[in-house]
């Protein structure tokens, strides 16, 4: 059993997604199986639920649950048959928190990091300027990196998936062009880019010049955030988080990208 | 300079929100601008920070800060450019923070209170059930009241205005009918009511029975929040805050109220 718990512990420590399946009713109650699909050694499976057929079917189902970050009880026949209630298995997913990479240690960054923490993100703030990228300015971030976009993506690119987000707040082509280039080369679910419509038009030219393909450009949410009239950093942070949720769930929300006119309008107050 | 201080003094004396912006670093250190958006003469601006572009951008940002009742230092380029550190401006808001009254000490309440704090609200959580309405459960709230809606509105009704919000999360007609009755009798800018479409249909009947007029009913945002597919308490909190911002700024965002179908849909994950 100890090998099983070691695998589980190592995966959680390394922030790899891992799943623990336990027989909670039926023969072999208490039997356990750990699945560690992204282990350096490949897809690792430790333990058994007491039957090879059951192990195979539960492994298949557990990987699906893990991908969706879900835990719950599933029922099977003695050898893993569907639509039987002979064995109850509790499938417990240990999914690492979603990651948000924020490029640019600017005024908006702290508000965005606070809002993202509310949604459970692991927040990484990165800026090449050591004077701005400090833990003192961003105590709410999980990591503050004094680094260029390339260095950040060298660490995180492989781990970015559907639930993760990249927010580029730099307003400076020196940073945001390489950040966009690397972001569109990942599987990340959300890429938001701050800046006026005019800034973005200029940016699009530069991105085309460096060879970012149109399907990459199409993934950019720019200007960043939902079109709800946000003015302050905190309001903008809420609009970005709302856009991330809407993107993830596939809801047709009014993104600034899809509207026109100025981003900041005079409130009717 | 004396005209500037007179405007500031008059606004404070008359309890109008007013903001004083002062250059604290950069050229023209000490230069000041007073913005008095709700002056009887309309939007009044007195003074200058030394550059028309800077004045314009600082005015825009200051009105946002004022709306949230916040003060702080912001950084700009010489002509008001974002993400530059050439000029530091201290923006001092003279306004009470907006108030959010949350009725119902339920699972969603803590997440909503945290998100509302991000937007600068003074958050009051109220529930008649002393076992649920505790400071221990809602340490992020500014005030936790063990009270019926009538008692809460007896304290706050007169102070509620355009920037304030009432969120009714109780799901229980015993609480939410009196809360809606009192809320629609105030000038509060946002009234959100939680519950399924079916619950709300039943609620509407009861509200009509107790004589809530149609223009009161029309003010209710129910189901509460933008239609962005939120499922968790934290996602719902973001959707409520985004709806509050959109309401305040007059943006046409896709509220759940104005859509149909179930509130929680399966994500395409």
Short mmCIF file of C-alpha atoms in Angstrom, two decimals:
data_model
loop_
_atom_site.label_atom_id
_atom_site.label_comp_id
_atom_site.label_asym_id
_atom_site.label_seq_id
_atom_site.Cartn_x
_atom_site.Cartn_y
_atom_site.Cartn_z
CA UNK A 1 0.00 0.00 0.00
CA UNK A 2 2.86 2.39 0.74
CA UNK A 3 3.99 2.49 -2.91
CA UNK A 4 0.46 3.60 -3.80
CA UNK A 5 0.42 6.46 -1.30
CA UNK A 6 3.91 7.53 -2.36
CA UNK A 7 2.77 7.81 -5.98
CA UNK A 8 -0.26 9.83 -4.87
CA UNK A 9 1.82 12.11 -2.66
CA UNK A 10 4.47 12.72 -5.34
CA UNK A 11 1.88 13.59 -7.97
CA UNK A 12 0.10 16.04 -5.66
CA UNK A 13 3.39 17.60 -4.59
CA UNK A 14 4.48 18.02 -8.21
CA UNK A 15 1.03 19.41 -9.14
CA UNK A 16 0.28 16.59 -11.58
CA UNK A 17 -3.35 15.54 -11.93
CA UNK A 18 -3.85 12.19 -10.15
CA UNK A 19 -6.83 10.04 -9.22
CA UNK A 20 -7.46 7.62 -6.35
CA UNK A 21 -10.14 4.94 -6.84
CA UNK A 22 -11.39 3.02 -3.76
CA UNK A 23 -13.89 0.15 -3.55
CA UNK A 24 -16.43 1.39 -0.98
CA UNK A 25 -19.02 -1.42 -1.36
CA UNK A 26 -18.78 -4.98 -2.66
CA UNK A 27 -16.00 -7.57 -2.52
CA UNK A 28 -12.56 -6.13 -1.74
CA UNK A 29 -13.99 -3.06 0.02
CA UNK A 30 -11.05 -0.80 0.79
CA UNK A 31 -9.03 -1.92 -2.26
CA UNK A 32 -7.35 1.01 -3.98
CA UNK A 33 -5.93 2.03 -7.34
CA UNK A 34 -3.92 5.19 -8.08
CA UNK A 35 -3.67 6.50 -11.63
CA UNK A 36 -1.00 9.05 -12.45
CA UNK A 37 -1.42 9.75 -16.18
CA UNK A 38 1.22 12.46 -16.48
CA UNK A 39 4.05 10.87 -14.52
CA UNK A 40 7.57 11.27 -15.96
CA UNK A 41 7.54 7.46 -16.40
CA UNK A 42 4.41 7.69 -18.56
CA UNK A 43 0.93 6.54 -17.50
CA UNK A 44 1.50 4.95 -14.08
CA UNK A 45 -1.05 2.73 -12.32
CA UNK A 46 -0.42 1.44 -8.79
CA UNK A 47 -2.60 -1.00 -6.83
CA UNK A 48 -5.67 -3.02 -7.79
CA UNK A 49 -9.39 -3.12 -7.05
CA UNK A 50 -9.18 -6.92 -6.96
CA UNK A 51 -10.11 -7.78 -10.57
CA UNK A 52 -8.23 -6.94 -13.79
CA UNK A 53 -11.42 -6.23 -15.73
CA UNK A 54 -12.66 -3.88 -13.01
CA UNK A 55 -9.24 -2.19 -12.88
CA UNK A 56 -9.33 -1.59 -16.64
CA UNK A 57 -12.82 -0.09 -16.75
CA UNK A 58 -12.33 2.04 -13.63
CA UNK A 59 -9.02 3.32 -15.05
CA UNK A 60 -10.74 4.42 -18.24
CA UNK A 61 -13.59 6.13 -16.37
CA UNK A 62 -11.29 7.73 -13.79
CA UNK A 63 -9.14 9.41 -16.40
CA UNK A 64 -12.30 11.03 -17.78
CA UNK A 65 -13.39 12.20 -14.33
CA UNK A 66 -9.92 13.55 -13.66
CA UNK A 67 -9.91 15.52 -16.93
CA UNK A 68 -13.13 17.20 -15.80
CA UNK A 69 -11.84 17.65 -12.22
CA UNK A 70 -14.76 15.65 -10.83
CA UNK A 71 -15.02 13.20 -7.90
CA UNK A 72 -17.89 10.80 -7.23
CA UNK A 73 -19.18 7.25 -6.75
CA UNK A 74 -19.55 4.89 -9.75
CA UNK A 75 -21.09 1.44 -9.92
CA UNK A 76 -19.94 -1.67 -11.79
CA UNK A 77 -20.37 -5.42 -12.15
CA UNK A 78 -17.75 -7.73 -10.50
CA UNK A 79 -15.51 -7.55 -13.58
CA UNK A 80 -16.23 -3.95 -14.45
CA UNK A 81 -19.50 -4.48 -16.31
CA UNK A 82 -21.53 -1.34 -16.94
CA UNK A 83 -25.08 -0.99 -15.63
CA UNK A 84 -24.55 -3.25 -12.65
CA UNK A 85 -24.48 -2.33 -8.96
CA UNK A 86 -22.25 -5.11 -7.63
CA UNK A 87 -19.27 -2.89 -6.76
CA UNK A 88 -19.29 0.80 -5.74
CA UNK A 89 -16.10 2.72 -6.39
CA UNK A 90 -15.32 6.18 -5.07
CA UNK A 91 -13.27 8.04 -7.68
CA UNK A 92 -11.41 10.94 -6.10
CA UNK A 93 -9.78 13.42 -8.48
CA UNK A 94 -6.83 15.46 -7.30
CA UNK A 95 -6.67 18.05 -10.05
CA UNK A 96 -4.10 20.81 -9.64
CA UNK A 97 -5.62 24.28 -9.50
CA UNK A 98 -6.00 26.08 -12.82
CA UNK A 99 -3.10 28.39 -13.65
CA UNK A 100 -3.28 32.06 -14.59
CA UNK A 101 -0.14 33.62 -16.03
CA UNK A 102 -0.26 37.42 -15.81
CA UNK A 103 2.31 39.29 -17.89
CA UNK A 104 2.96 42.82 -16.72
CA UNK A 105 3.35 44.02 -13.13
CA UNK A 106 1.07 47.02 -13.68
CA UNK A 107 -1.69 48.73 -11.71
CA UNK A 108 -4.33 46.30 -13.00
CA UNK A 109 -2.31 43.24 -12.04
CA UNK A 110 -2.97 43.24 -8.29
CA UNK A 111 -6.73 43.54 -8.77
CA UNK A 112 -6.74 40.79 -11.38
CA UNK A 113 -4.63 38.52 -9.17
CA UNK A 114 -7.04 39.04 -6.25
CA UNK A 115 -10.08 38.26 -8.39
CA UNK A 116 -8.36 35.20 -9.91
CA UNK A 117 -7.54 33.86 -6.44
CA UNK A 118 -11.26 34.04 -5.67
CA UNK A 119 -11.82 31.64 -8.59
CA UNK A 120 -9.14 29.26 -7.30
CA UNK A 121 -6.40 30.04 -9.82
CA UNK A 122 -2.74 29.56 -9.08
CA UNK A 123 -1.61 33.06 -10.08
CA UNK A 124 1.83 33.71 -11.55
CA UNK A 125 2.77 37.38 -12.10
CA UNK A 126 5.70 37.95 -14.46
CA UNK A 127 7.55 41.04 -15.57
CA UNK A 128 11.12 41.49 -16.80
CA UNK A 129 11.46 44.67 -14.74
CA UNK A 130 12.65 43.65 -11.27
CA UNK A 131 11.57 46.95 -9.77
CA UNK A 132 7.91 46.21 -10.53
CA UNK A 133 7.73 42.42 -10.21
CA UNK A 134 8.00 42.17 -6.45
CA UNK A 135 6.28 40.02 -3.84
CA UNK A 136 5.67 43.19 -1.86
CA UNK A 137 3.49 44.60 -4.66
CA UNK A 138 1.76 41.28 -5.33
CA UNK A 139 1.48 39.43 -2.01
CA UNK A 140 -1.66 37.69 -3.28
CA UNK A 141 0.17 36.02 -6.18
CA UNK A 142 1.37 32.44 -5.76
CA UNK A 143 4.54 33.25 -7.65
CA UNK A 144 6.18 36.48 -8.83
CA UNK A 145 8.75 35.95 -11.59
CA UNK A 146 11.27 38.53 -12.76
CA UNK A 147 11.39 37.02 -16.22
CA UNK A 148 10.75 37.49 -19.93
CA UNK A 149 7.75 35.74 -21.46
CA UNK A 150 9.98 33.03 -22.98
CA UNK A 151 11.34 32.06 -19.57
CA UNK A 152 7.84 31.86 -18.10
CA UNK A 153 6.52 29.70 -20.93
CA UNK A 154 9.59 27.47 -20.73
CA UNK A 155 8.34 26.60 -17.23
CA UNK A 156 4.58 26.53 -17.78
CA UNK A 157 3.79 25.94 -21.49
CA UNK A 158 3.41 22.15 -21.20
CA UNK A 159 1.04 22.44 -18.23
CA UNK A 160 -1.42 24.89 -19.77
CA UNK A 161 -4.79 23.45 -20.76
CA UNK A 162 -8.46 24.23 -21.20
CA UNK A 163 -8.99 25.52 -17.64
CA UNK A 164 -5.94 27.79 -17.57
CA UNK A 165 -5.58 31.44 -18.58
CA UNK A 166 -2.94 33.82 -19.91
CA UNK A 167 -3.50 37.55 -19.36
CA UNK A 168 -1.16 39.97 -21.10
CA UNK A 169 -1.34 43.42 -19.53
CA UNK A 170 1.99 44.85 -20.64
CA UNK A 171 0.92 47.29 -23.40
CA UNK A 172 4.47 46.99 -24.71
CA UNK A 173 5.25 45.08 -27.93
CA UNK A 174 8.63 44.12 -26.47
CA UNK A 175 6.79 41.92 -23.97
CA UNK A 176 3.37 41.25 -25.43
CA UNK A 177 4.41 40.07 -28.88
CA UNK A 178 6.59 37.23 -27.51
CA UNK A 179 3.95 36.48 -24.85
CA UNK A 180 1.24 36.10 -27.50
CA UNK A 181 3.56 34.03 -29.72
CA UNK A 182 4.20 31.54 -26.94
CA UNK A 183 0.62 31.56 -25.60
CA UNK A 184 -0.98 30.65 -28.93
CA UNK A 185 1.45 27.71 -29.20
CA UNK A 186 -0.09 26.18 -26.04
CA UNK A 187 -3.43 24.50 -25.29
CA UNK A 188 -4.39 27.29 -22.87
CA UNK A 189 -8.14 27.93 -22.74
CA UNK A 190 -8.08 31.73 -22.46
CA UNK A 191 -5.72 34.38 -23.80
CA UNK A 192 -6.67 37.97 -22.92
CA UNK A 193 -4.67 40.97 -24.09
CA UNK A 194 -5.09 44.45 -22.63
CA UNK A 195 -4.93 47.66 -24.61
CA UNK A 196 -7.06 50.05 -26.57
CA UNK A 197 -8.48 49.01 -29.92
CA UNK A 198 -5.81 51.17 -31.56
CA UNK A 199 -2.98 49.52 -29.64
CA UNK A 200 -4.37 46.15 -30.63
CA UNK A 201 -4.54 47.08 -34.32
CA UNK A 202 -0.82 47.94 -34.21
CA UNK A 203 -0.14 44.76 -32.28
CA UNK A 204 -1.92 42.65 -34.89
CA UNK A 205 0.45 43.96 -37.57
CA UNK A 206 3.48 43.02 -35.50
CA UNK A 207 2.05 39.58 -34.73
CA UNK A 208 1.50 38.97 -38.44
CA UNK A 209 5.07 40.09 -39.15
CA UNK A 210 6.49 37.55 -36.70
CA UNK A 211 4.34 34.83 -38.26
CA UNK A 212 1.56 34.23 -35.71
CA UNK A 213 -1.07 32.31 -37.70
CA UNK A 214 -4.65 33.57 -38.05
CA UNK A 215 -6.06 30.75 -35.90
CA UNK A 216 -3.75 31.99 -33.13
CA UNK A 217 -4.95 35.58 -33.58
CA UNK A 218 -8.55 34.34 -33.45
CA UNK A 219 -7.96 33.00 -29.94
CA UNK A 220 -7.02 36.41 -28.54
CA UNK A 221 -9.60 38.15 -26.36
CA UNK A 222 -8.54 41.74 -27.02
CA UNK A 223 -9.41 44.19 -25.66
CA UNK A 224 -9.53 41.94 -22.60
CA UNK A 225 -12.76 41.45 -20.63
CA UNK A 226 -16.53 41.53 -21.01
CA UNK A 227 -18.14 44.70 -22.30
CA UNK A 228 -19.75 45.78 -19.01
CA UNK A 229 -18.36 49.31 -18.78
CA UNK A 230 -15.54 48.57 -16.32
CA UNK A 231 -13.35 51.54 -15.46
CA UNK A 232 -11.31 50.76 -12.35
CA UNK A 233 -8.72 47.97 -12.08
CA UNK A 234 -11.11 46.03 -9.83
CA UNK A 235 -14.04 46.37 -12.22
CA UNK A 236 -11.77 45.33 -15.08
CA UNK A 237 -10.63 42.33 -13.03
CA UNK A 238 -14.26 41.27 -12.59
CA UNK A 239 -14.90 41.69 -16.33
CA UNK A 240 -11.84 39.54 -17.16
CA UNK A 241 -12.87 36.80 -14.71
CA UNK A 242 -16.43 36.86 -16.06
CA UNK A 243 -15.02 36.52 -19.60
CA UNK A 244 -12.88 33.55 -18.52
CA UNK A 245 -15.95 31.82 -17.03
CA UNK A 246 -18.06 32.56 -20.12
CA UNK A 247 -15.28 31.27 -22.42
CA UNK A 248 -14.92 28.10 -20.40
CA UNK A 249 -18.64 27.36 -20.33
CA UNK A 250 -19.20 28.37 -23.93
CA UNK A 251 -21.67 31.14 -23.15
CA UNK A 252 -22.13 33.96 -25.62
CA UNK A 253 -21.24 36.93 -23.44
CA UNK A 254 -20.60 40.44 -24.84
CA UNK A 255 -16.80 40.56 -24.98
CA UNK A 256 -15.11 43.89 -25.70
CA UNK A 257 -13.46 42.05 -28.60
CA UNK A 258 -16.81 41.70 -30.32
CA UNK A 259 -18.08 45.24 -29.74
CA UNK A 260 -16.79 48.53 -31.02
CA UNK A 261 -16.37 52.06 -29.71
CA UNK A 262 -14.22 53.16 -26.78
CA UNK A 263 -13.61 50.69 -23.94
CA UNK A 264 -14.20 53.25 -21.22
CA UNK A 265 -17.41 55.18 -21.57
CA UNK A 266 -18.78 57.86 -19.34
CA UNK A 267 -21.09 56.28 -16.82
CA UNK A 268 -24.65 57.61 -16.83
CA UNK A 269 -24.23 58.46 -13.14
CA UNK B 1 -6.18 77.66 -5.79
CA UNK B 2 -8.84 79.01 -3.45
CA UNK B 3 -11.62 78.31 -5.97
CA UNK B 4 -10.47 74.69 -5.99
CA UNK B 5 -10.60 74.36 -2.22
CA UNK B 6 -13.97 76.09 -2.10
CA UNK B 7 -15.41 73.57 -4.55
CA UNK B 8 -13.97 70.74 -2.47
CA UNK B 9 -15.28 72.19 0.77
CA UNK B 10 -18.76 72.80 -0.64
CA UNK B 11 -19.03 69.27 -2.00
CA UNK B 12 -17.92 67.74 1.29
CA UNK B 13 -20.26 70.01 3.27
CA UNK B 14 -23.17 69.07 1.01
CA UNK B 15 -22.23 65.36 1.24
CA UNK B 16 -21.66 65.07 -2.50
CA UNK B 17 -18.96 62.64 -3.64
CA UNK B 18 -15.91 64.64 -4.69
CA UNK B 19 -12.34 63.80 -5.62
CA UNK B 20 -9.06 65.66 -5.25
CA UNK B 21 -6.16 64.61 -7.52
CA UNK B 22 -2.65 65.85 -6.70
CA UNK B 23 0.62 65.33 -8.59
CA UNK B 24 2.97 63.92 -5.95
CA UNK B 25 5.91 63.02 -8.21
CA UNK B 26 7.00 64.27 -11.62
CA UNK B 27 6.71 67.66 -13.30
CA UNK B 28 4.17 69.98 -11.68
CA UNK B 29 4.39 68.25 -8.32
CA UNK B 30 1.71 69.80 -6.13
CA UNK B 31 -0.62 70.58 -9.06
CA UNK B 32 -4.24 69.78 -8.18
CA UNK B 33 -7.53 68.99 -9.84
CA UNK B 34 -10.91 68.77 -8.11
CA UNK B 35 -13.76 66.82 -9.73
CA UNK B 36 -17.27 67.32 -8.44
CA UNK B 37 -19.44 65.09 -10.66
CA UNK B 38 -22.74 65.67 -8.86
CA UNK B 39 -22.56 69.44 -8.44
CA UNK B 40 -25.82 71.34 -8.99
CA UNK B 41 -24.05 72.96 -11.97
CA UNK B 42 -23.35 69.54 -13.53
CA UNK B 43 -19.94 67.87 -13.73
CA UNK B 44 -17.55 70.49 -12.39
CA UNK B 45 -13.76 70.32 -12.77
CA UNK B 46 -11.49 72.91 -11.15
CA UNK B 47 -7.70 73.16 -11.53
CA UNK B 48 -5.21 71.29 -13.70
CA UNK B 49 -2.38 68.77 -13.32
CA UNK B 50 -0.41 70.68 -15.94
CA UNK B 51 -1.31 68.75 -19.11
CA UNK B 52 -4.71 68.43 -20.80
CA UNK B 53 -4.14 64.74 -21.69
CA UNK B 54 -3.16 63.93 -18.12
CA UNK B 55 -6.17 65.88 -16.81
CA UNK B 56 -8.46 63.88 -19.08
CA UNK B 57 -7.13 60.46 -18.11
CA UNK B 58 -6.89 61.26 -14.41
CA UNK B 59 -10.46 62.61 -14.52
CA UNK B 60 -11.69 59.35 -16.02
CA UNK B 61 -9.81 57.20 -13.51
CA UNK B 62 -10.74 59.44 -10.59
CA UNK B 63 -14.44 59.20 -11.31
CA UNK B 64 -14.06 55.41 -11.21
CA UNK B 65 -12.14 55.57 -7.94
CA UNK B 66 -14.72 57.92 -6.52
CA UNK B 67 -17.54 55.58 -7.53
CA UNK B 68 -15.81 52.85 -5.53
CA UNK B 69 -14.97 55.24 -2.71
CA UNK B 70 -11.25 54.51 -3.01
CA UNK B 71 -8.11 56.63 -2.66
CA UNK B 72 -4.62 55.76 -3.87
CA UNK B 73 -1.61 56.60 -5.99
CA UNK B 74 -1.76 56.03 -9.74
CA UNK B 75 0.99 56.31 -12.32
CA UNK B 76 0.93 57.81 -15.80
CA UNK B 77 3.04 59.02 -18.67
CA UNK B 78 3.52 62.80 -19.10
CA UNK B 79 0.30 63.06 -21.14
CA UNK B 80 -1.68 60.48 -19.21
CA UNK B 81 -0.33 57.33 -20.91
CA UNK B 82 -1.10 54.06 -19.14
CA UNK B 83 1.67 51.79 -17.85
CA UNK B 84 4.22 54.54 -17.49
CA UNK B 85 5.74 55.82 -14.27
CA UNK B 86 6.53 59.40 -15.25
CA UNK B 87 3.92 61.09 -13.07
CA UNK B 88 2.48 59.88 -9.76
CA UNK B 89 -0.93 61.19 -8.86
CA UNK B 90 -2.60 60.80 -5.50
CA UNK B 91 -6.32 60.40 -6.05
CA UNK B 92 -8.24 61.16 -2.88
CA UNK B 93 -11.90 60.19 -2.84
CA UNK B 94 -14.27 61.88 -0.47
CA UNK B 95 -17.23 59.54 -0.58
CA UNK B 96 -18.67 56.88 1.66
CA UNK B 97 -18.09 53.41 0.19
CA UNK B 98 -21.01 51.85 -1.65
CA UNK B 99 -23.10 49.51 0.49
CA UNK B 100 -24.07 45.94 -0.33
CA UNK B 101 -26.77 44.37 1.81
CA UNK B 102 -26.75 40.58 1.50
CA UNK B 103 -29.81 38.79 2.83
CA UNK B 104 -29.25 35.13 3.65
CA UNK B 105 -26.23 33.60 5.38
CA UNK B 106 -25.97 30.78 2.84
CA UNK B 107 -23.15 28.99 1.01
CA UNK B 108 -22.99 31.63 -1.73
CA UNK B 109 -22.81 34.52 0.73
CA UNK B 110 -19.14 34.23 1.66
CA UNK B 111 -18.01 34.14 -1.98
CA UNK B 112 -20.21 37.11 -2.86
CA UNK B 113 -18.97 39.08 0.15
CA UNK B 114 -15.35 38.45 -0.86
CA UNK B 115 -15.98 39.54 -4.46
CA UNK B 116 -17.91 42.61 -3.29
CA UNK B 117 -15.03 43.64 -1.02
CA UNK B 118 -12.80 43.58 -4.11
CA UNK B 119 -15.10 46.22 -5.63
CA UNK B 120 -14.90 48.36 -2.48
CA UNK B 121 -18.35 47.66 -1.07
CA UNK B 122 -19.17 47.94 2.61
CA UNK B 123 -20.73 44.48 2.95
CA UNK B 124 -23.54 43.82 5.43
CA UNK B 125 -24.65 40.18 5.79
CA UNK B 126 -28.05 39.67 7.42
CA UNK B 127 -30.00 36.60 8.41
CA UNK B 128 -32.66 36.11 11.12
CA UNK B 129 -31.12 32.75 12.04
CA UNK B 130 -28.41 33.41 14.63
CA UNK B 131 -26.81 30.03 14.04
CA UNK B 132 -25.92 31.01 10.45
CA UNK B 133 -25.32 34.76 10.69
CA UNK B 134 -21.99 34.68 12.52
CA UNK B 135 -18.79 36.68 12.18
CA UNK B 136 -16.91 33.38 12.21
CA UNK B 137 -18.61 32.30 8.97
CA UNK B 138 -18.30 35.75 7.35
CA UNK B 139 -15.08 37.33 8.61
CA UNK B 140 -14.81 39.30 5.35
CA UNK B 141 -18.12 41.13 5.96
CA UNK B 142 -18.02 44.61 7.47
CA UNK B 143 -21.11 43.82 9.52
CA UNK B 144 -23.05 40.65 10.29
CA UNK B 145 -26.59 41.28 11.53
CA UNK B 146 -28.86 38.71 13.14
CA UNK B 147 -31.96 40.51 11.94
CA UNK B 148 -35.07 40.38 9.81
CA UNK B 149 -35.10 42.39 6.58
CA UNK B 150 -37.25 45.12 8.16
CA UNK B 151 -34.67 45.75 10.88
CA UNK B 152 -31.86 45.97 8.33
CA UNK B 153 -33.75 48.41 6.11
CA UNK B 154 -34.71 50.50 9.15
CA UNK B 155 -30.96 51.12 9.52
CA UNK B 156 -29.89 51.41 5.87
CA UNK B 157 -32.88 52.34 3.67
CA UNK B 158 -32.23 56.09 3.69
CA UNK B 159 -28.58 55.68 2.76
CA UNK B 160 -29.08 53.46 -0.28
CA UNK B 161 -28.48 55.08 -3.67
CA UNK B 162 -27.43 54.44 -7.23
CA UNK B 163 -24.07 52.88 -6.29
CA UNK B 164 -25.42 50.53 -3.66
CA UNK B 165 -26.69 46.98 -4.01
CA UNK B 166 -29.14 44.62 -2.35
CA UNK B 167 -28.62 40.87 -2.91
CA UNK B 168 -31.32 38.52 -1.69
CA UNK B 169 -30.03 34.95 -1.47
CA UNK B 170 -32.50 33.48 1.01
CA UNK B 171 -34.67 31.30 -1.28
CA UNK B 172 -37.35 31.57 1.40
CA UNK B 173 -40.48 33.73 0.92
CA UNK B 174 -40.54 34.41 4.66
CA UNK B 175 -37.36 36.47 4.19
CA UNK B 176 -37.20 37.40 0.54
CA UNK B 177 -40.70 38.84 0.14
CA UNK B 178 -40.19 41.46 2.89
CA UNK B 179 -36.63 42.10 1.66
CA UNK B 180 -37.88 42.83 -1.87
CA UNK B 181 -40.74 44.98 -0.52
CA UNK B 182 -38.36 47.19 1.39
CA UNK B 183 -35.63 47.21 -1.32
CA UNK B 184 -37.93 48.47 -4.08
CA UNK B 185 -39.01 51.31 -1.78
CA UNK B 186 -35.42 52.64 -1.76
CA UNK B 187 -33.24 54.37 -4.37
CA UNK B 188 -30.80 51.43 -4.42
CA UNK B 189 -29.17 50.91 -7.84
CA UNK B 190 -29.18 47.11 -7.92
CA UNK B 191 -31.54 44.49 -6.53
CA UNK B 192 -30.56 40.89 -7.29
CA UNK B 193 -32.62 37.92 -6.19
CA UNK B 194 -31.33 34.35 -6.22
CA UNK B 195 -33.38 31.32 -7.15
CA UNK B 196 -34.43 29.19 -10.08
CA UNK B 197 -36.81 30.59 -12.67
CA UNK B 198 -39.55 28.45 -11.09
CA UNK B 199 -38.89 29.80 -7.59
CA UNK B 200 -39.00 33.31 -9.00
CA UNK B 201 -42.33 32.71 -10.76
CA UNK B 202 -43.84 31.68 -7.40
CA UNK B 203 -42.18 34.66 -5.72
CA UNK B 204 -43.68 37.07 -8.27
CA UNK B 205 -47.17 35.88 -7.33
CA UNK B 206 -46.51 36.52 -3.65
CA UNK B 207 -45.00 39.93 -4.38
CA UNK B 208 -48.10 40.89 -6.39
CA UNK B 209 -50.30 39.70 -3.50
CA UNK B 210 -48.51 41.95 -1.01
CA UNK B 211 -48.88 44.88 -3.40
CA UNK B 212 -45.38 45.38 -4.85
CA UNK B 213 -45.97 47.57 -7.93
CA UNK B 214 -44.84 46.49 -11.41
CA UNK B 215 -42.12 49.17 -11.58
CA UNK B 216 -40.67 47.61 -8.43
CA UNK B 217 -40.79 44.13 -9.96
CA UNK B 218 -39.08 45.49 -13.10
CA UNK B 219 -36.06 46.51 -11.00
CA UNK B 220 -35.39 42.96 -9.81
CA UNK B 221 -32.46 41.13 -11.39
CA UNK B 222 -33.71 37.56 -10.98
CA UNK B 223 -32.26 35.05 -11.40
CA UNK B 224 -29.32 37.02 -10.06
CA UNK B 225 -26.15 37.49 -12.17
CA UNK B 226 -24.95 37.62 -15.75
CA UNK B 227 -25.63 34.65 -18.02
CA UNK B 228 -22.05 33.37 -18.23
CA UNK B 229 -22.58 29.75 -17.17
CA UNK B 230 -21.46 30.15 -13.55
CA UNK B 231 -21.72 27.00 -11.44
CA UNK B 232 -19.66 27.42 -8.27
CA UNK B 233 -20.36 30.03 -5.55
CA UNK B 234 -17.23 31.92 -6.64
CA UNK B 235 -18.22 31.94 -10.32
CA UNK B 236 -21.70 33.09 -9.31
CA UNK B 237 -20.15 35.86 -7.20
CA UNK B 238 -18.21 37.07 -10.24
CA UNK B 239 -21.36 36.99 -12.38
CA UNK B 240 -23.26 39.05 -9.77
CA UNK B 241 -20.47 41.63 -9.49
CA UNK B 242 -20.24 41.86 -13.28
CA UNK B 243 -24.00 42.43 -13.41
CA UNK B 244 -23.74 45.17 -10.79
CA UNK B 245 -21.03 46.93 -12.84
CA UNK B 246 -23.00 46.56 -16.08
CA UNK B 247 -26.16 47.90 -14.38
CA UNK B 248 -24.28 50.85 -12.98
CA UNK B 249 -22.65 51.76 -16.29
CA UNK B 250 -25.76 51.10 -18.35
CA UNK B 251 -24.19 48.38 -20.49
CA UNK B 252 -26.42 45.81 -22.14
CA UNK B 253 -24.96 42.65 -20.66
CA UNK B 254 -26.68 39.25 -20.95
CA UNK B 255 -28.38 38.96 -17.57
CA UNK B 256 -29.91 35.64 -16.58
CA UNK B 257 -33.11 37.62 -16.14
CA UNK B 258 -33.27 38.29 -19.85
CA UNK B 259 -32.42 34.80 -21.07
CA UNK B 260 -34.30 31.57 -20.68
CA UNK B 261 -33.44 27.94 -20.05
CA UNK B 262 -31.72 26.45 -17.02
CA UNK B 263 -29.27 28.64 -15.07
CA UNK B 264 -26.64 25.94 -14.72
CA UNK B 265 -25.69 24.23 -17.94
CA UNK B 266 -23.21 21.43 -18.49
CA UNK B 267 -19.87 22.88 -19.52
CA UNK B 268 -18.53 21.68 -22.89
CA UNK B 269 -15.42 20.37 -21.09
#
